[in-house]
């Protein structure tokens, strides 16, 4: 990926969609996303595109998933809350088979979308009661789902929709970002208030921690998110130090980049982080409403996004995830949705 010059941000804007129709349509259905004649890409021609928008998802109806008539009727009569829509997405994770999980802290639940089979589910029950503030979310190599709850101060492990076990104790002050090293079978949990990263095995036994409060290297000031690359190196968003710090799997400091400022290579409010198959580091800046892409040395390669409701536009983007096929999932928090993109490698355009 080549370094791009400073330029105009995204110009494409799509109109907001509004619900209309009969009572069942208004209560239970969401209108489809506005159709555009060609997919959104960035950068715009004549430059070669690097990112292409795939899909925006707010409700199951965006995947063509609908409830049957009698299910709608019964829920309407019973007066149950049937709004299966994303409220405040934060953490996102996906597998390679079309399954996407969304930690919705505003709704206190997990959304599950199967894009390939067009299935949807939602769940929130744990051994300690319902989820209150799910933030981070990760999958292991066996398909188990790990969810941090910043209020319950634990990590909940789900098999399907069932909470299988609980990880952590009262030493966890505010667990947020989470990532799994599938090869080593280890779990990395960011404790934002504790200014550290805790490392567990997948059975929940704590192995070690690294980090403390401060601004020197290997110290944190309210870290939030974490990602792991193919080599097992660990990338931590050191949010209020406005930087990214990189460690090896044992928690040894390797490097850092970033800083506070208004230039396009600085951070104003870094949140989500992900690493693609080529080692590029993708960071969401929720204040700028942009996604920034860096190389390992911290050199800016690409930046896209601006405030708005169209494809490739954001309103407080937070969690990021990139799967093995370089499909990027973005929690577009204040737009109450997720957006999916494809990173276009060089060979994909030949």
Coordinates of C-alpha atoms in Angstrom, one line a residue:
X1 CA 0.0 0.0 0.0
X2 CA 1.5 3.4 -1.1
X3 CA 1.5 6.5 1.0
X4 CA -1.3 8.8 -0.2
X5 CA -1.1 12.6 -0.3
X6 CA -3.4 14.8 1.7
X7 CA -6.7 15.3 -0.1
X8 CA -10.4 15.7 0.0
X9 CA -12.3 13.2 2.1
X10 CA -15.3 11.2 1.0
X11 CA -17.9 13.1 -0.9
X12 CA -20.5 10.5 -1.5
X13 CA -23.6 11.0 0.6
X14 CA -26.8 8.9 0.7
X15 CA -30.1 9.9 2.1
X16 CA -31.5 8.6 5.3
X17 CA -34.2 6.0 4.9
X18 CA -37.5 6.3 6.8
X19 CA -40.0 3.6 7.8
X20 CA -43.5 3.8 6.4
X21 CA -46.5 1.6 5.7
X22 CA -48.8 -0.6 7.8
X23 CA -48.6 -1.1 11.5
X24 CA -46.7 -4.3 11.2
X25 CA -44.2 -2.8 8.8
X26 CA -43.6 0.2 11.1
X27 CA -43.3 -1.9 14.2
X28 CA -41.2 -4.8 12.9
X29 CA -39.5 -4.0 9.6
X30 CA -36.7 -1.7 8.5
X31 CA -36.6 -0.4 4.9
X32 CA -33.7 -1.6 2.8
X33 CA -30.6 0.5 2.3
X34 CA -30.7 3.0 -0.5
X35 CA -29.4 1.4 -3.7
X36 CA -26.5 3.0 -5.4
X37 CA -25.4 2.5 -9.0
X38 CA -21.9 1.4 -8.2
X39 CA -20.1 0.3 -5.0
X40 CA -18.4 2.9 -2.9
X41 CA -14.6 2.8 -3.1
X42 CA -11.7 4.8 -1.7
X43 CA -9.6 6.5 -3.0
X44 CA -11.7 7.8 -5.9
X45 CA -10.5 7.5 -9.5
X46 CA -8.1 8.1 -11.1
X47 CA -6.2 6.6 -8.1
X48 CA -6.4 2.8 -7.6
X49 CA -9.1 1.9 -5.0
X50 CA -7.9 0.3 -1.8
X51 CA -11.2 -0.1 0.2
X52 CA -14.6 -1.0 -1.1
X53 CA -17.9 -0.9 0.9
X54 CA -19.7 -4.2 0.9
X55 CA -22.7 -3.8 3.2
X56 CA -24.3 -1.7 6.0
X57 CA -26.3 -3.6 8.6
X58 CA -28.7 -2.1 11.2
X59 CA -31.4 -4.8 11.5
X60 CA -31.8 -8.5 10.4
X61 CA -33.9 -7.2 7.6
X62 CA -30.8 -5.7 6.0
X63 CA -29.8 -9.3 5.3
X64 CA -33.2 -10.3 4.0
X65 CA -34.1 -12.0 7.4
X66 CA -37.8 -11.5 8.3
X67 CA -40.1 -12.8 11.0
X68 CA -43.1 -14.8 10.1
X69 CA -46.6 -13.2 10.3
X70 CA -47.7 -15.1 13.4
X71 CA -44.5 -14.4 15.3
X72 CA -45.1 -10.7 14.6
X73 CA -48.7 -10.9 15.6
X74 CA -48.0 -12.6 18.9
X75 CA -45.2 -10.2 19.8
X76 CA -47.5 -7.3 19.0
X77 CA -50.3 -8.6 21.2
X78 CA -47.9 -9.6 24.0
X79 CA -46.3 -6.2 23.9
X80 CA -42.7 -7.5 23.9
X81 CA -39.8 -5.5 22.7
X82 CA -39.1 -6.8 19.3
X83 CA -36.7 -4.2 18.0
X84 CA -33.9 -6.5 16.8
X85 CA -31.8 -3.6 15.8
X86 CA -28.3 -2.4 16.7
X87 CA -28.4 0.4 19.3
X88 CA -24.8 1.2 20.3
X89 CA -22.3 -1.2 18.8
X90 CA -18.8 -1.3 20.2
X91 CA -16.9 -4.5 19.8
X92 CA -17.1 -6.5 16.6
X93 CA -15.7 -9.9 15.5
X94 CA -16.2 -12.2 12.5
X95 CA -15.2 -15.7 11.4
X96 CA -14.4 -16.7 7.8
X97 CA -17.8 -18.3 7.2
X98 CA -19.9 -15.2 7.2
X99 CA -20.7 -14.9 10.9
X100 CA -20.5 -11.5 12.5
X101 CA -20.9 -10.8 16.3
X102 CA -21.6 -7.3 17.6
X103 CA -21.3 -6.3 21.3
X104 CA -24.1 -3.7 21.7
X105 CA -23.5 -1.9 25.0
X106 CA -26.5 0.3 24.6
X107 CA -28.8 -2.7 24.3
X108 CA -26.9 -4.9 26.8
X109 CA -26.7 -7.8 24.4
X110 CA -24.9 -9.6 21.6
X111 CA -26.1 -9.6 18.0
X112 CA -25.3 -12.6 15.8
X113 CA -25.6 -12.3 12.0
X114 CA -24.9 -15.1 9.6
X115 CA -24.5 -13.4 6.3
X116 CA -24.1 -16.6 4.3
X117 CA -27.1 -18.5 5.8
X118 CA -29.1 -15.4 6.5
X119 CA -29.7 -16.2 10.2
X120 CA -29.9 -13.8 13.1
X121 CA -29.9 -14.3 16.9
X122 CA -29.5 -12.1 20.0
X123 CA -28.5 -13.1 23.5
X124 CA -27.6 -11.5 26.8
X125 CA -28.0 -14.1 29.6
X126 CA -24.9 -15.0 31.7
X127 CA -24.2 -16.9 34.9
X128 CA -24.2 -13.5 36.7
X129 CA -27.4 -12.2 35.2
X130 CA -28.0 -10.3 31.9
X131 CA -25.1 -8.5 30.2
X132 CA -25.0 -4.8 31.3
X133 CA -22.2 -3.2 29.2
X134 CA -20.7 -5.6 26.7
X135 CA -17.7 -3.9 25.1
X136 CA -15.0 -6.2 23.7
X137 CA -15.7 -9.4 21.8
X138 CA -13.4 -12.1 20.3
X139 CA -13.5 -15.7 19.0
X140 CA -11.2 -18.6 19.7
X141 CA -10.2 -21.4 17.4
X142 CA -13.0 -23.6 18.6
X143 CA -15.7 -21.1 17.9
X144 CA -16.2 -20.0 21.5
X145 CA -17.1 -16.3 22.0
X146 CA -15.4 -14.1 24.6
X147 CA -17.2 -10.9 25.8
X148 CA -16.0 -8.3 28.2
X149 CA -18.6 -6.5 30.3
X150 CA -17.2 -3.2 31.7
X151 CA -19.9 -3.0 34.5
X152 CA -20.0 -6.6 35.5
X153 CA -16.2 -6.6 35.3
X154 CA -15.8 -10.0 33.9
X155 CA -15.2 -11.9 30.7
X156 CA -18.1 -14.2 29.6
X157 CA -17.4 -17.2 27.4
X158 CA -20.3 -18.3 25.2
X159 CA -20.9 -21.5 23.3
X160 CA -23.6 -20.5 20.9
X161 CA -26.0 -18.4 23.1
X162 CA -25.2 -20.2 26.3
X163 CA -22.7 -18.7 28.8
X164 CA -20.3 -21.6 29.4
X165 CA -17.9 -20.0 31.9
X166 CA -16.8 -16.7 33.5
X167 CA -13.3 -15.4 33.5
X168 CA -11.8 -12.8 35.9
X169 CA -12.3 -11.6 39.5
X170 CA -12.6 -8.3 41.3
X171 CA -9.1 -7.3 40.3
X172 CA -10.6 -6.5 36.9
X173 CA -11.6 -2.8 37.2
X174 CA -12.9 -2.1 33.7
X175 CA -12.4 -4.8 31.1
X176 CA -12.8 -3.4 27.6
X177 CA -10.8 -4.6 24.6
X178 CA -10.1 -8.3 24.1
X179 CA -8.2 -10.5 21.6
X180 CA -7.4 -14.2 21.4
X181 CA -4.1 -15.6 20.2
X182 CA -5.5 -18.8 18.7
X183 CA -2.2 -20.5 18.2
X184 CA -1.0 -20.0 21.8
X185 CA -4.5 -20.3 23.2
X186 CA -4.2 -17.1 25.2
X187 CA -6.6 -14.3 25.9
X188 CA -5.6 -10.6 26.2
X189 CA -7.9 -8.4 28.1
X190 CA -7.5 -4.6 28.4
X191 CA -8.3 -3.2 31.8
X192 CA -8.9 0.5 31.0
X193 CA -9.0 1.8 34.6
X194 CA -6.2 -0.6 35.7
X195 CA -4.0 0.8 32.8
X196 CA -2.8 -2.7 31.9
X197 CA -3.3 -5.8 29.9
X198 CA -4.2 -9.1 31.6
X199 CA -3.3 -12.3 29.9
X200 CA -5.2 -15.6 30.6
X201 CA -5.3 -19.1 29.2
X202 CA -8.6 -20.0 27.6
X203 CA -9.7 -21.8 30.7
X204 CA -9.5 -18.6 32.6
X205 CA -6.3 -19.0 34.5
X206 CA -4.4 -15.7 34.7
X207 CA -0.8 -16.0 33.4
X208 CA 0.6 -12.5 33.7
X209 CA -0.1 -8.8 33.2
X210 CA 1.8 -5.9 31.6
X211 CA 1.6 -2.2 31.8
X212 CA 0.9 0.5 34.4
X213 CA -0.2 4.1 34.4
X214 CA 2.1 6.6 32.8
X215 CA 3.4 8.1 29.5
X216 CA 6.7 6.3 29.1
X217 CA 7.0 3.3 26.8
X218 CA 5.2 0.2 28.0
X219 CA 2.9 2.3 30.2
X220 CA -0.7 3.3 29.5
X221 CA -3.1 6.0 30.0
X222 CA -6.6 4.5 29.8
X223 CA -6.0 1.9 27.1
X224 CA -9.0 0.6 25.3
X225 CA -8.6 -1.8 22.4
X226 CA -6.2 -4.6 21.4
X227 CA -5.4 -6.7 18.3
X228 CA -3.0 -9.5 17.6
X229 CA -1.3 -10.1 14.2
X230 CA -0.3 -13.4 12.5
X231 CA 3.0 -13.5 14.4
X232 CA 1.4 -13.1 17.7
X233 CA 2.5 -9.5 18.4
X234 CA 0.0 -7.4 20.4
X235 CA -1.2 -4.0 19.4
X236 CA -2.7 -1.8 22.2
X237 CA -4.6 1.4 21.7
X238 CA -3.1 3.7 24.4
X239 CA -6.1 6.1 24.1
X240 CA -5.2 9.0 26.3
X241 CA -1.6 8.9 25.3
X242 CA -2.9 9.1 21.7
X243 CA -0.7 6.3 20.4
X244 CA -0.4 2.7 19.5
X245 CA 2.0 0.5 21.4
X246 CA 3.3 -2.9 20.1
X247 CA 4.4 -5.8 22.3
X248 CA 5.4 -9.4 21.7
X249 CA 3.2 -12.2 23.0
X250 CA 5.0 -12.1 26.4
X251 CA 4.2 -8.5 26.9
X252 CA 7.7 -7.2 26.0
X253 CA 7.6 -3.7 24.5
X254 CA 8.6 -3.5 20.9
X255 CA 7.7 -0.1 19.4
X256 CA 5.1 2.7 19.4
X257 CA 3.8 5.3 17.1
X258 CA 1.3 8.1 17.0
X259 CA 0.7 11.3 19.0
X260 CA -1.9 14.0 19.6
X261 CA -2.5 16.7 17.1
X262 CA -4.5 17.9 14.2
X263 CA -2.5 16.5 11.2
X264 CA -3.8 13.5 9.4
X265 CA -1.2 11.1 10.9
X266 CA -2.0 12.1 14.5
X267 CA -4.7 10.8 16.7
X268 CA -7.5 12.8 18.4
X269 CA -9.5 9.9 19.9
X270 CA -8.2 6.5 18.8
X271 CA -10.5 3.6 19.5
X272 CA -10.6 0.4 17.5
X273 CA -7.6 -1.5 16.0
X274 CA -7.1 -4.3 13.6
X275 CA -4.2 -5.8 11.6
X276 CA -4.7 -7.1 8.0
X277 CA -2.9 -10.1 6.3
X278 CA -0.2 -7.8 5.0
X279 CA 0.6 -6.3 8.4
X280 CA -1.1 -2.9 7.9
X281 CA -2.6 -1.5 11.1
X282 CA -6.1 0.0 10.9
X283 CA -7.2 2.4 13.6
X284 CA -10.5 4.1 14.1
X285 CA -10.5 7.7 15.3
X286 CA -13.9 8.4 16.8
X287 CA -13.4 12.2 17.0
X288 CA -12.3 12.6 13.4
X289 CA -14.8 9.9 12.2
X290 CA -12.1 8.3 10.1
X291 CA -10.2 5.1 9.7
X292 CA -6.4 5.5 9.4
X293 CA -4.1 2.8 8.0
X294 CA -0.4 2.6 9.0
X295 CA 2.6 0.4 8.3
X296 CA 4.5 -1.3 11.2
X297 CA 6.8 1.8 11.4
X298 CA 3.8 4.1 12.0
X299 CA 3.8 5.7 8.6
X300 CA 0.3 6.7 7.4
X301 CA -0.7 4.8 4.2
X302 CA -4.4 5.7 3.9
X303 CA -7.1 7.6 5.6
X304 CA -10.8 7.5 4.7
X305 CA -14.1 8.6 6.2
X306 CA -15.9 11.7 7.4
X307 CA -19.0 12.4 9.5
X308 CA -22.2 11.3 7.7
X309 CA -24.7 8.5 7.1
X310 CA -23.6 7.2 3.7
X311 CA -21.3 4.3 2.9
X312 CA -17.8 5.0 4.1
X313 CA -19.0 7.7 6.4
X314 CA -19.2 7.4 10.2
X315 CA -20.5 8.9 13.4
X316 CA -18.1 7.9 16.2
X317 CA -16.5 4.7 14.8
X318 CA -15.3 2.4 17.5
X319 CA -14.4 -1.3 17.3
X320 CA -12.7 -2.8 14.2
X321 CA -12.1 -6.3 13.1
X322 CA -10.4 -7.8 10.0
X323 CA -10.9 -11.4 9.0
X324 CA -8.4 -13.7 7.2
X325 CA -9.9 -12.5 3.8
X326 CA -9.2 -8.9 4.7
X327 CA -12.8 -8.0 5.2
X328 CA -13.1 -5.1 7.6
X329 CA -16.0 -4.7 10.1
X330 CA -16.5 -1.3 11.6
X331 CA -18.8 -0.5 14.6
X332 CA -20.3 2.8 13.4
X333 CA -21.6 3.5 16.9
X334 CA -23.7 6.7 16.7
X335 CA -25.1 5.7 13.4
X336 CA -26.4 2.6 15.2
X337 CA -25.0 0.2 12.6
X338 CA -22.0 -1.8 11.4
X339 CA -20.3 -1.3 8.0
X340 CA -18.4 -4.0 6.1
X341 CA -15.6 -3.2 3.7
X342 CA -13.1 -5.1 1.6
X343 CA -9.4 -4.2 1.6
X344 CA -8.4 -4.5 -2.1
X345 CA -5.0 -6.0 -2.4
X346 CA -2.8 -5.4 -5.4
X347 CA -3.5 -8.8 -6.8
X348 CA -7.3 -8.4 -6.4
X349 CA -7.2 -5.6 -9.0
X350 CA -5.2 -7.4 -11.7

